[in-house]
Structures are given as C-alpha cells and as structure tokens.
Amino acid sequence: MKDTQTFDLFGDAVETPDAQPSSASAPVSAHLALSDTSELLALCERWVARGWLRDLDRALVRFLATEAPDAPALLLLAAALASHQLGRGHVCLDLNATLNAPDFALSLPPEGDDLSDPPPLPSEVLATLTLKEWQAALHHPLLVSDGPGNTPLVVVNAHSGLGAKQQASIGTRLYLRRYWQYEQTLHQQIATRLEATADEAHRDLLPQALNVLFEDRVFENHVLENHVLENHVLENHVLENSVFENASTLNWQKTACALAARSRFGIITGGPGTGKTTTVVRLLALLQTLQLAHSPSQPLRIRLAAPTGKAAARLNESIAGQVDSLPIAQLETLLSEHSSSVPNEIAIPTEVTTLHRLLGARPDTRHFRYNAANPLALDVLVIDEASMVDIEMMAAVLRALPANAQCVLLGDKDQLASVEAGSVLGDLCRRAEAAHYTPATAQWLASATGQPLPDAYIDAQGQPLDQAITMLRVSHRFDEYSGIGQLAQAINQPSHAQSDREKQQAVDAVLRHGYPDLHHLTLSEDAALDKLVIHGSADKFLNGGEGRTNHNNEPIAPPTGYRHYLKTLNAQRPRGESFEDNPAAFDTWAFKVLSAYSHFQLLCALRKGPWGVEGLNLRIAKTLRGEKLLYGSDVTLEKGWYEGRPVLVTQNDYGLKLMNGDIGITLAVPDPRSRSGTPGKTLLRVAFPTSDPEKPIRWVLPSRLHAVETVFAMTVHKSQGSEFLHTALLLPPTINPILTRELVYTGITRARDWLTLVEAKRGVLNEAVTREVMRVSGM
C-alpha cells in the first residue's frame, strides 16, 4: 500500500494509482453497513469482538452518531477507520489507498487469531464503493471541515490549482482534528525555522573552527587496503552503493556541522556507528565558539534530550566520553584572536533529559508546562533517537521552542518509527540519500569546509528542507568485512532501488558468505533455540568466536548466552558480607552481573503467543531452571520474583528515578535481621545501573516496581537505543504485518559484535525484508 500523493515540505508529489472497486465474477450488492448506521454499528461490534478494531474506535463512531444522527454511514465508517489508523502508527486515513487495499485498514489478523468464522472483511464491505462516492459522503457541517474550525474531523482533498487529472490521483485524507493540527504545526514551525539562517557576522571564523575540530579526524570514507581478516585476504571488494563512488574523501561529519550551524533547524541522520554523537559534540563546540566570538559573556544555553530514559542515559554516557576529546584549548586560542574581550570558557553540557521531563509533563493530561505561551529557556536543543519521537511529541517540542532557538534532530531514518502515530524523522529524511543540495549550498559548503561536493549530491531543484539535512554514510562500527554491516546494508536497500527478488538474493548472499560475526539459524528442533539462549552457540561462528579483534586491535570476547550472567551472579557473590555494612561490595557485584547480562539479548517481533515475549520469557526461564541456573516453581517463573530475573521498566517512574527502557537484575542480598557473617535469610532487591560514579547501583524493592516485565526476550521496538555484544533476532514461523524490513534492520543493528539471526521457519526472512513500513501522513 503506497502513500497518497501529497505535496510536502520538499515540494514533491508522490503518486498512487487511482482506486478501483474490488472486482468479482458476478455483480456484488452494496454492503448494508455503507448506508445503514445501525448495520455499521453492528459491524463495528463484531470487528471489536474479534480484535480487528479497538473499543476506542467504536466509541468514536457511537459519539459521532449521537451528536449527528443524520451523518452518513460512510462518513462514520471513515471516522472509525481514521481513528483505528492512529493505533497502527498512521496519522490519517488515506481513502484512495484504503480502496486499493481494504484489508490493510484493520489490524488483520491480531496475534493468535485463527480466522475461524470471521466477520466480513473490509474488502467485502468496500467491494462496491468508489472513491467519488466516499468523498461525496465526507460532508457534514457539524463533523467535518477542510481545516480551520472545531469539527472533530478534517478532510484534506487535492491541492487547489491542480488539473482535474492530478486531483483525481491525489485522493483524500481524513484526520482526527488533533492530528491534523499536529501536522500543521510541524509544517509551519519547520518552514519558519528554515527561513531563518544563523548569524554570519563571524563567517571567517566558521571554516577555521571547523578545521580545528576536524584536523585530526580521519575522513569517513577511508579506503581500507591490504586488510586481512581471519586469515582471509579480501580483494577487489567494491562497495555497492554507487552514489558514494565520487565521495571517497568527503568528511560528512564536517559537512553536517557546517549545515547545522547555518540553520535554525537541522537533521543529522545515519546508521549505527556512523558518528552521530561524535558529530553533535563537535557541533555544540562549534556553536559555542561562534556564539562566544559574538557575545563573549553570553554562552549558549544548550539542552540535550531523548525520547526515553534509556536513550537519554546512553547519550549521556556517549557525550561524556566525547567531550574529553574536544580540542578546547585550540578553540579558545582561536577565539582570543577573534574577540576583543576575554570570552567565557567553551562549556559543553553532558546532562541529558527525557523529552517529557524537558517539557514538564503533567500527570493525567496531554499538556505540558512549557508551550508556545511559556517557551523553554534555551538557545539550542538537540534531540537524539529522533526516529522514536511521534508526531504529537514533536509538535509539542517545536511549539515550546523560542523563535530564535536552534533545533537539531539526531537519528537513524531507517530504524523503526515511533510506537505512537507518525514517522516524523523518516518522512523528513525521505530524500536524504541523494542529498539534493542546491548549487548555492554546495558553493557555501565548499567555502566553509574546504570540501567540494560531488555532482551526484547537487540538485538545482533542491528544496529548503534538503539544505538542512546531512546523512552520515560510513559506519565506523561495521566495515565491509562485517557480516552485520553487510546484512544491514542488503536489507536496508529501498524498494525503488531493486526488485524484491534482487533484495532476497542479496540478503541470502550475505548469509551464505561465512562472515565471522554472523550466524543464520533455522529452527528444526527446540534444542537449537535452548542451546542458543543458554550458551550462545559459539561453535556456530568461525573458530568458535575466538581470535577476533576490534578496530583498536583489542580482543573481542566470544559470543555467549544467558548462562554467562547467571554464572557471574553466583561466582562473584559477596561471601560473609553484610549488605548494610559493605554496600560497595554488593554494588560491585551487581555491576558485574549487569555488565555480563548485556553480553546477550534475544529479540523478537511479537508480544503474544509462543513466539512473542510472553511465551518466550516463560520458556527461557524454564530452560534455565532445567540447567539449574534459576530456581522457582512454574507460577513463580511466570508471575513472581526470583533471583536472576531480568526486568525491563515500561513506564517512567520519577520517584524511583527509573526511566522507560531501564533494565535491572533481581538479586538476593542478606536479610539485615540475620547475623552478619552467618548463613541466614535473604531478601530480593532489583539492581539498576546509574550514571552516578559515587552510587553506581540503585537498589529497589520488587514491591515498589509496578510497571516492569521479564526481559529474557525483548521486542525489537523496546530495544531501540540499545546495543548488545551478542544479539539473537528471532523471527516467528508465520508472516505478520509487523514483520518489515525496518523491524529486521533495527533488530540486527542492535548487535555490536555478534549476530544470530533465527528463523522459526525458513522463508519468513525473505518475506519480511521486502515489506516496508508505509505510514500514511501529509508530511
């Protein structure tokens, strides 16, 4: 299903074939639900009972029918489907696309549905409906408008000024008003910020500062020569992405800093290990240098944020390490040459907060403390993991920014989009691959960075948004000798670049190549999965995983399973110590266990069923119990607390200082009522890592944790923003709407050193990599 054609910030038109009614061998009578409201309500009841539609969607139909009894049934059906799309990540309902593929309009089938005795499918209900008939029904003064007003629904038709043929091909989008307003906010805020360029009073300082920041940086697209890996010399290796052939010496990190410093709105995108954090730290140093040259006593107020606590913690760690490597002394020397007074020190913040905390979230409401009427007190805002930010949150952030503030988004455009509605970063970066910089931008970049742009990235028709986006193109984590990197590249090729068959062949070629960091497993028996989660199946990797080194020539530990952290738990346990008298010993123990746990993680696509987290967590716990690594009854392992239980926090808890995505391990510590140094009772406490070196572990009683789940298996969605030394990605035996190339790409790039790709049934991977997330919006 393709997006409806729209004209967006790029000025592009994206076409969709004209909708045609479903054909049949004999004339089909119109379904009664298309004309009779009572029949429609009855149909909605059946869909809800089946799990195809949400209670919330049905409630909206009932409300609208009560408020406007004369509303056409077709209008109410469109409202139900538009509401349902929000739960599936779409911002609106595309009528044209829905008629082309009706069964994509509902959640078909829900996990665990056996499809026996089903209610009518959308394809049956809409079989006789034409686009023109549906459009004609979307007129009601109380319920629908084409924009301004207070109707609950907003319809967006073809842009005025287009010919009749173009208008017919564009079709119609139906929004719930709130989401239409979010989209309008993004359009207005981004367009306004793109019009404003940064102060160029110190334009001569910019290239000098960039040279200081990047003089010791190796160009990203370096050529690896005479590289020997595992005693195999790889010769004549040609990178397949021809767009980059003439850019072998272009430093995209330097380009990103220059472009982001030029605009009030900027995006830096790139895959894992392409240096997004490295780039943004240098960008902040650059911005602060330019500011202090202009106003020596007024440094920029910089804030760093991420959508989740886990992502915020990771960015905090990354930035803290990067700041120490900045050439601050050289920048300050440069500043003294350009400033008539002594400027403040160049300070780069390292504290990262969540977006909810930044905006001042209010309990039990969608509203925030900071908004357009009460803007944030900052000059620069950096948002990491921006692919996880939904349209509602992005609109709230942009509304709360002061008019003169700069906003920089960091993220991987190809990762899974947010769980909530919208794929903002992916929509904005749709043209990032080919850059589309105008000749004027290319000339400015050449002057600022000393790097002429290859012709492949220059486009005289480039749009304003194109000039604010930089894509980092080479991974420093995965080179061409990494199976993980090669698999990610093969999977990530967009559908317009190759046929489905070509993509499947490319993926299969990587899996059969014999890369040392990659193992492909098709389950033929349960024992194979059990062996993987217990031991890590190191024997399936080249040389048993021994002998590999990283880019610093440091040895890489062989792949492991969950036995590793449970053995560490028992081997490193403090003996004869009191928890209260020697907390440091228990902190050290907990830190080692948590570190060992991060060596392996099983990821899956689903939540329910035997191949989802619910079934897999219990199965793995029982498997580990069978190895005498865990202890507890079936009920305890399924619903209770036991030593060794890893848990994932699913909601922010500011009282406990725990964020959504934090992982802790349940450990047994001596009961303070037992005499020190003698055997006695123990208490369970959950250990969470912190970023405070003075207090590296936060100990929490299990009774205080209400929003946690066992995490032997984790969904790919929950894993975003994390990385694990050995990642196992498990694909279920049947294809599911959630299985897409974005999900597979996100899952495999959570692996740092080792990847085991598991198919419960052969062929599912081939299906998944050719299916793309197509989120409908007007962006």
PDB file of N, CA and C in Angstrom, residues 271-346:
ATOM      1  N   GLY A 271      23.288   5.559   9.965  1.00  0.00           N
ATOM      2  CA  GLY A 271      23.118   4.255  10.583  1.00  0.00           C
ATOM      3  C   GLY A 271      23.982   4.089  11.814  1.00  0.00           C
ATOM      4  N   PRO A 272      23.952   2.894  12.428  1.00  0.00           N
ATOM      5  CA  PRO A 272      24.743   2.640  13.632  1.00  0.00           C
ATOM      6  C   PRO A 272      26.229   2.844  13.377  1.00  0.00           C
ATOM      7  N   GLY A 273      26.892   3.523  14.300  1.00  0.00           N
ATOM      8  CA  GLY A 273      28.334   3.697  14.212  1.00  0.00           C
ATOM      9  C   GLY A 273      28.813   4.695  13.191  1.00  0.00           C
ATOM     10  N   THR A 274      27.915   5.503  12.615  1.00  0.00           N
ATOM     11  CA  THR A 274      28.354   6.497  11.630  1.00  0.00           C
ATOM     12  C   THR A 274      28.856   7.772  12.280  1.00  0.00           C
ATOM     13  N   GLY A 275      28.793   7.865  13.596  1.00  0.00           N
ATOM     14  CA  GLY A 275      29.389   9.007  14.282  1.00  0.00           C
ATOM     15  C   GLY A 275      28.425  10.139  14.559  1.00  0.00           C
ATOM     16  N   LYS A 276      27.162   9.831  14.792  1.00  0.00           N
ATOM     17  CA  LYS A 276      26.192  10.902  15.057  1.00  0.00           C
ATOM     18  C   LYS A 276      26.527  11.633  16.354  1.00  0.00           C
ATOM     19  N   THR A 277      26.867  10.885  17.402  1.00  0.00           N
ATOM     20  CA  THR A 277      27.197  11.529  18.676  1.00  0.00           C
ATOM     21  C   THR A 277      28.496  12.310  18.572  1.00  0.00           C
ATOM     22  N   THR A 278      29.498  11.722  17.932  1.00  0.00           N
ATOM     23  CA  THR A 278      30.757  12.433  17.718  1.00  0.00           C
ATOM     24  C   THR A 278      30.520  13.749  16.993  1.00  0.00           C
ATOM     25  N   THR A 279      29.668  13.698  15.987  1.00  0.00           N
ATOM     26  CA  THR A 279      29.390  14.893  15.193  1.00  0.00           C
ATOM     27  C   THR A 279      28.679  15.949  16.010  1.00  0.00           C
ATOM     28  N   VAL A 280      27.684  15.567  16.790  1.00  0.00           N
ATOM     29  CA  VAL A 280      26.907  16.570  17.512  1.00  0.00           C
ATOM     30  C   VAL A 280      27.733  17.208  18.625  1.00  0.00           C
ATOM     31  N   VAL A 281      28.645  16.469  19.233  1.00  0.00           N
ATOM     32  CA  VAL A 281      29.513  17.071  20.252  1.00  0.00           C
ATOM     33  C   VAL A 281      30.391  18.143  19.620  1.00  0.00           C
ATOM     34  N   ARG A 282      30.917  17.867  18.434  1.00  0.00           N
ATOM     35  CA  ARG A 282      31.728  18.867  17.741  1.00  0.00           C
ATOM     36  C   ARG A 282      30.868  20.029  17.250  1.00  0.00           C
ATOM     37  N   LEU A 283      29.631  19.727  16.888  1.00  0.00           N
ATOM     38  CA  LEU A 283      28.714  20.796  16.506  1.00  0.00           C
ATOM     39  C   LEU A 283      28.466  21.741  17.677  1.00  0.00           C
ATOM     40  N   LEU A 284      28.249  21.207  18.856  1.00  0.00           N
ATOM     41  CA  LEU A 284      27.998  22.047  20.026  1.00  0.00           C
ATOM     42  C   LEU A 284      29.225  22.908  20.347  1.00  0.00           C
ATOM     43  N   ALA A 285      30.410  22.325  20.210  1.00  0.00           N
ATOM     44  CA  ALA A 285      31.629  23.107  20.421  1.00  0.00           C
ATOM     45  C   ALA A 285      31.737  24.223  19.383  1.00  0.00           C
ATOM     46  N   LEU A 286      31.356  23.914  18.152  1.00  0.00           N
ATOM     47  CA  LEU A 286      31.384  24.913  17.081  1.00  0.00           C
ATOM     48  C   LEU A 286      30.400  26.041  17.373  1.00  0.00           C
ATOM     49  N   LEU A 287      29.166  25.692  17.713  1.00  0.00           N
ATOM     50  CA  LEU A 287      28.155  26.710  18.001  1.00  0.00           C
ATOM     51  C   LEU A 287      28.558  27.582  19.179  1.00  0.00           C
ATOM     52  N   GLN A 288      29.114  26.963  20.195  1.00  0.00           N
ATOM     53  CA  GLN A 288      29.527  27.738  21.370  1.00  0.00           C
ATOM     54  C   GLN A 288      30.677  28.672  21.021  1.00  0.00           C
ATOM     55  N   THR A 289      31.583  28.220  20.177  1.00  0.00           N
ATOM     56  CA  THR A 289      32.701  29.064  19.749  1.00  0.00           C
ATOM     57  C   THR A 289      32.190  30.276  18.965  1.00  0.00           C
ATOM     58  N   LEU A 290      31.295  30.049  18.023  1.00  0.00           N
ATOM     59  CA  LEU A 290      30.738  31.151  17.232  1.00  0.00           C
ATOM     60  C   LEU A 290      29.970  32.128  18.108  1.00  0.00           C
ATOM     61  N   GLN A 291      29.242  31.598  19.100  1.00  0.00           N
ATOM     62  CA  GLN A 291      28.473  32.464  19.995  1.00  0.00           C
ATOM     63  C   GLN A 291      29.384  33.333  20.851  1.00  0.00           C
ATOM     64  N   LEU A 292      30.444  32.747  21.411  1.00  0.00           N
ATOM     65  CA  LEU A 292      31.337  33.495  22.294  1.00  0.00           C
ATOM     66  C   LEU A 292      32.139  34.528  21.514  1.00  0.00           C
ATOM     67  N   ALA A 293      32.377  34.277  20.243  1.00  0.00           N
ATOM     68  CA  ALA A 293      33.038  35.291  19.424  1.00  0.00           C
ATOM     69  C   ALA A 293      32.125  36.495  19.232  1.00  0.00           C
ATOM     70  N   HIS A 294      30.842  36.247  19.210  1.00  0.00           N
ATOM     71  CA  HIS A 294      29.854  37.314  19.015  1.00  0.00           C
ATOM     72  C   HIS A 294      29.480  37.975  20.337  1.00  0.00           C
ATOM     73  N   SER A 295      29.287  37.159  21.398  1.00  0.00           N
ATOM     74  CA  SER A 295      28.894  37.664  22.724  1.00  0.00           C
ATOM     75  C   SER A 295      29.731  36.952  23.772  1.00  0.00           C
ATOM     76  N   PRO A 296      30.926  37.469  24.074  1.00  0.00           N
ATOM     77  CA  PRO A 296      31.876  36.762  24.943  1.00  0.00           C
ATOM     78  C   PRO A 296      31.326  36.385  26.310  1.00  0.00           C
ATOM     79  N   SER A 297      30.379  37.124  26.830  1.00  0.00           N
ATOM     80  CA  SER A 297      29.883  36.858  28.181  1.00  0.00           C
ATOM     81  C   SER A 297      28.549  36.123  28.197  1.00  0.00           C
ATOM     82  N   GLN A 298      28.063  35.720  27.040  1.00  0.00           N
ATOM     83  CA  GLN A 298      26.761  35.061  26.973  1.00  0.00           C
ATOM     84  C   GLN A 298      26.858  33.744  26.202  1.00  0.00           C
ATOM     85  N   PRO A 299      27.340  32.693  26.844  1.00  0.00           N
ATOM     86  CA  PRO A 299      27.393  31.386  26.163  1.00  0.00           C
ATOM     87  C   PRO A 299      25.990  30.868  25.872  1.00  0.00           C
ATOM     88  N   LEU A 300      25.900  29.991  24.894  1.00  0.00           N
ATOM     89  CA  LEU A 300      24.620  29.402  24.533  1.00  0.00           C
ATOM     90  C   LEU A 300      24.079  28.524  25.661  1.00  0.00           C
ATOM     91  N   ARG A 301      22.780  28.589  25.820  1.00  0.00           N
ATOM     92  CA  ARG A 301      22.091  27.675  26.739  1.00  0.00           C
ATOM     93  C   ARG A 301      21.688  26.446  25.922  1.00  0.00           C
ATOM     94  N   ILE A 302      22.383  25.343  26.148  1.00  0.00           N
ATOM     95  CA  ILE A 302      22.215  24.132  25.344  1.00  0.00           C
ATOM     96  C   ILE A 302      21.539  23.065  26.185  1.00  0.00           C
ATOM     97  N   ARG A 303      20.525  22.422  25.623  1.00  0.00           N
ATOM     98  CA  ARG A 303      19.859  21.297  26.292  1.00  0.00           C
ATOM     99  C   ARG A 303      19.906  20.073  25.379  1.00  0.00           C
ATOM    100  N   LEU A 304      20.076  18.918  26.003  1.00  0.00           N
ATOM    101  CA  LEU A 304      20.136  17.645  25.303  1.00  0.00           C
ATOM    102  C   LEU A 304      18.980  16.770  25.785  1.00  0.00           C
ATOM    103  N   ALA A 305      18.276  16.129  24.857  1.00  0.00           N
ATOM    104  CA  ALA A 305      17.112  15.338  25.242  1.00  0.00           C
ATOM    105  C   ALA A 305      16.988  14.107  24.351  1.00  0.00           C
ATOM    106  N   ALA A 306      16.222  13.140  24.845  1.00  0.00           N
ATOM    107  CA  ALA A 306      15.937  11.897  24.105  1.00  0.00           C
ATOM    108  C   ALA A 306      14.530  11.450  24.483  1.00  0.00           C
ATOM    109  N   PRO A 307      13.905  10.625  23.646  1.00  0.00           N
ATOM    110  CA  PRO A 307      12.510  10.246  23.917  1.00  0.00           C
ATOM    111  C   PRO A 307      12.313   9.322  25.105  1.00  0.00           C
ATOM    112  N   THR A 308      13.321   8.518  25.459  1.00  0.00           N
ATOM    113  CA  THR A 308      13.177   7.582  26.572  1.00  0.00           C
ATOM    114  C   THR A 308      14.337   7.743  27.547  1.00  0.00           C
ATOM    115  N   GLY A 309      14.130   7.245  28.761  1.00  0.00           N
ATOM    116  CA  GLY A 309      15.191   7.301  29.753  1.00  0.00           C
ATOM    117  C   GLY A 309      16.405   6.502  29.341  1.00  0.00           C
ATOM    118  N   LYS A 310      16.167   5.342  28.709  1.00  0.00           N
ATOM    119  CA  LYS A 310      17.281   4.510  28.257  1.00  0.00           C
ATOM    120  C   LYS A 310      18.111   5.256  27.220  1.00  0.00           C
ATOM    121  N   ALA A 311      17.445   5.863  26.248  1.00  0.00           N
ATOM    122  CA  ALA A 311      18.162   6.607  25.214  1.00  0.00           C
ATOM    123  C   ALA A 311      18.890   7.798  25.813  1.00  0.00           C
ATOM    124  N   ALA A 312      18.272   8.453  26.796  1.00  0.00           N
ATOM    125  CA  ALA A 312      18.918   9.591  27.454  1.00  0.00           C
ATOM    126  C   ALA A 312      20.187   9.153  28.180  1.00  0.00           C
ATOM    127  N   ALA A 313      20.115   8.009  28.864  1.00  0.00           N
ATOM    128  CA  ALA A 313      21.288   7.513  29.591  1.00  0.00           C
ATOM    129  C   ALA A 313      22.423   7.159  28.638  1.00  0.00           C
ATOM    130  N   ARG A 314      22.096   6.536  27.513  1.00  0.00           N
ATOM    131  CA  ARG A 314      23.137   6.172  26.544  1.00  0.00           C
ATOM    132  C   ARG A 314      23.791   7.404  25.943  1.00  0.00           C
ATOM    133  N   LEU A 315      22.977   8.417  25.612  1.00  0.00           N
ATOM    134  CA  LEU A 315      23.543   9.647  25.062  1.00  0.00           C
ATOM    135  C   LEU A 315      24.419  10.336  26.100  1.00  0.00           C
ATOM    136  N   ASN A 316      23.979  10.302  27.351  1.00  0.00           N
ATOM    137  CA  ASN A 316      24.766  10.900  28.433  1.00  0.00           C
ATOM    138  C   ASN A 316      26.158  10.271  28.497  1.00  0.00           C
ATOM    139  N   GLU A 317      26.198   8.948  28.460  1.00  0.00           N
ATOM    140  CA  GLU A 317      27.482   8.245  28.512  1.00  0.00           C
ATOM    141  C   GLU A 317      28.337   8.575  27.295  1.00  0.00           C
ATOM    142  N   SER A 318      27.731   8.581  26.121  1.00  0.00           N
ATOM    143  CA  SER A 318      28.479   8.814  24.883  1.00  0.00           C
ATOM    144  C   SER A 318      29.060  10.219  24.855  1.00  0.00           C
ATOM    145  N   ILE A 319      28.236  11.203  25.210  1.00  0.00           N
ATOM    146  CA  ILE A 319      28.695  12.587  25.147  1.00  0.00           C
ATOM    147  C   ILE A 319      29.776  12.845  26.181  1.00  0.00           C
ATOM    148  N   ALA A 320      29.624  12.282  27.384  1.00  0.00           N
ATOM    149  CA  ALA A 320      30.642  12.486  28.419  1.00  0.00           C
ATOM    150  C   ALA A 320      32.011  12.013  27.940  1.00  0.00           C
ATOM    151  N   GLY A 321      32.029  10.891  27.209  1.00  0.00           N
ATOM    152  CA  GLY A 321      33.296  10.393  26.692  1.00  0.00           C
ATOM    153  C   GLY A 321      33.847  11.227  25.552  1.00  0.00           C
ATOM    154  N   GLN A 322      32.966  11.792  24.733  1.00  0.00           N
ATOM    155  CA  GLN A 322      33.391  12.565  23.568  1.00  0.00           C
ATOM    156  C   GLN A 322      33.902  13.961  23.955  1.00  0.00           C
ATOM    157  N   VAL A 323      33.289  14.558  24.966  1.00  0.00           N
ATOM    158  CA  VAL A 323      33.664  15.928  25.341  1.00  0.00           C
ATOM    159  C   VAL A 323      35.133  16.009  25.733  1.00  0.00           C
ATOM    160  N   ASP A 324      35.621  14.962  26.399  1.00  0.00           N
ATOM    161  CA  ASP A 324      37.018  14.970  26.843  1.00  0.00           C
ATOM    162  C   ASP A 324      38.008  15.013  25.685  1.00  0.00           C
ATOM    163  N   SER A 325      37.568  14.586  24.494  1.00  0.00           N
ATOM    164  CA  SER A 325      38.482  14.550  23.353  1.00  0.00           C
ATOM    165  C   SER A 325      38.427  15.821  22.504  1.00  0.00           C
ATOM    166  N   LEU A 326      37.595  16.787  22.892  1.00  0.00           N
ATOM    167  CA  LEU A 326      37.497  18.024  22.109  1.00  0.00           C
ATOM    168  C   LEU A 326      38.755  18.878  22.241  1.00  0.00           C
ATOM    169  N   PRO A 327      39.158  19.537  21.146  1.00  0.00           N
ATOM    170  CA  PRO A 327      40.337  20.423  21.212  1.00  0.00           C
ATOM    171  C   PRO A 327      39.953  21.803  21.771  1.00  0.00           C
ATOM    172  N   ILE A 328      39.516  21.814  23.020  1.00  0.00           N
ATOM    173  CA  ILE A 328      39.020  23.054  23.627  1.00  0.00           C
ATOM    174  C   ILE A 328      40.105  24.124  23.667  1.00  0.00           C
ATOM    175  N   ALA A 329      41.328  23.749  24.034  1.00  0.00           N
ATOM    176  CA  ALA A 329      42.396  24.737  24.145  1.00  0.00           C
ATOM    177  C   ALA A 329      42.646  25.430  22.806  1.00  0.00           C
ATOM    178  N   GLN A 330      42.660  24.665  21.715  1.00  0.00           N
ATOM    179  CA  GLN A 330      42.875  25.264  20.399  1.00  0.00           C
ATOM    180  C   GLN A 330      41.723  26.189  20.009  1.00  0.00           C
ATOM    181  N   LEU A 331      40.486  25.781  20.350  1.00  0.00           N
ATOM    182  CA  LEU A 331      39.338  26.641  20.048  1.00  0.00           C
ATOM    183  C   LEU A 331      39.399  27.942  20.838  1.00  0.00           C
ATOM    184  N   GLU A 332      39.805  27.860  22.089  1.00  0.00           N
ATOM    185  CA  GLU A 332      39.889  29.067  22.916  1.00  0.00           C
ATOM    186  C   GLU A 332      41.002  29.985  22.412  1.00  0.00           C
ATOM    187  N   THR A 333      42.075  29.391  21.903  1.00  0.00           N
ATOM    188  CA  THR A 333      43.134  30.206  21.296  1.00  0.00           C
ATOM    189  C   THR A 333      42.602  30.921  20.060  1.00  0.00           C
ATOM    190  N   LEU A 334      41.832  30.197  19.261  1.00  0.00           N
ATOM    191  CA  LEU A 334      41.217  30.791  18.074  1.00  0.00           C
ATOM    192  C   LEU A 334      40.255  31.911  18.464  1.00  0.00           C
ATOM    193  N   LEU A 335      39.502  31.680  19.528  1.00  0.00           N
ATOM    194  CA  LEU A 335      38.566  32.692  20.000  1.00  0.00           C
ATOM    195  C   LEU A 335      39.277  33.977  20.389  1.00  0.00           C
ATOM    196  N   SER A 336      40.390  33.844  21.062  1.00  0.00           N
ATOM    197  CA  SER A 336      41.110  35.032  21.521  1.00  0.00           C
ATOM    198  C   SER A 336      41.584  35.891  20.357  1.00  0.00           C
ATOM    199  N   GLU A 337      41.755  35.268  19.190  1.00  0.00           N
ATOM    200  CA  GLU A 337      42.187  36.020  18.012  1.00  0.00           C
ATOM    201  C   GLU A 337      41.029  36.758  17.346  1.00  0.00           C
ATOM    202  N   HIS A 338      39.794  36.348  17.665  1.00  0.00           N
ATOM    203  CA  HIS A 338      38.620  36.933  17.017  1.00  0.00           C
ATOM    204  C   HIS A 338      37.764  37.756  17.953  1.00  0.00           C
ATOM    205  N   SER A 339      38.132  37.820  19.217  1.00  0.00           N
ATOM    206  CA  SER A 339      37.314  38.550  20.184  1.00  0.00           C
ATOM    207  C   SER A 339      38.138  39.645  20.842  1.00  0.00           C
ATOM    208  N   SER A 340      37.519  40.800  21.007  1.00  0.00           N
ATOM    209  CA  SER A 340      38.218  41.933  21.620  1.00  0.00           C
ATOM    210  C   SER A 340      38.263  41.816  23.132  1.00  0.00           C
ATOM    211  N   SER A 341      37.411  40.980  23.716  1.00  0.00           N
ATOM    212  CA  SER A 341      37.409  40.768  25.163  1.00  0.00           C
ATOM    213  C   SER A 341      37.611  39.291  25.455  1.00  0.00           C
ATOM    214  N   VAL A 342      37.898  38.992  26.700  1.00  0.00           N
ATOM    215  CA  VAL A 342      38.150  37.602  27.072  1.00  0.00           C
ATOM    216  C   VAL A 342      36.815  36.867  27.191  1.00  0.00           C
ATOM    217  N   PRO A 343      36.579  35.885  26.329  1.00  0.00           N
ATOM    218  CA  PRO A 343      35.299  35.171  26.371  1.00  0.00           C
ATOM    219  C   PRO A 343      35.242  34.148  27.506  1.00  0.00           C
ATOM    220  N   ASN A 344      34.041  33.702  27.821  1.00  0.00           N
ATOM    221  CA  ASN A 344      33.863  32.605  28.774  1.00  0.00           C
ATOM    222  C   ASN A 344      34.513  31.339  28.234  1.00  0.00           C
ATOM    223  N   GLU A 345      34.724  30.382  29.129  1.00  0.00           N
ATOM    224  CA  GLU A 345      35.234  29.091  28.692  1.00  0.00           C
ATOM    225  C   GLU A 345      34.199  28.401  27.800  1.00  0.00           C
ATOM    226  N   ILE A 346      34.696  27.589  26.868  1.00  0.00           N
ATOM    227  CA  ILE A 346      33.800  26.833  25.996  1.00  0.00           C
ATOM    228  C   ILE A 346      33.309  25.616  26.768  1.00  0.00           C
TER     229      ILE A 346
END
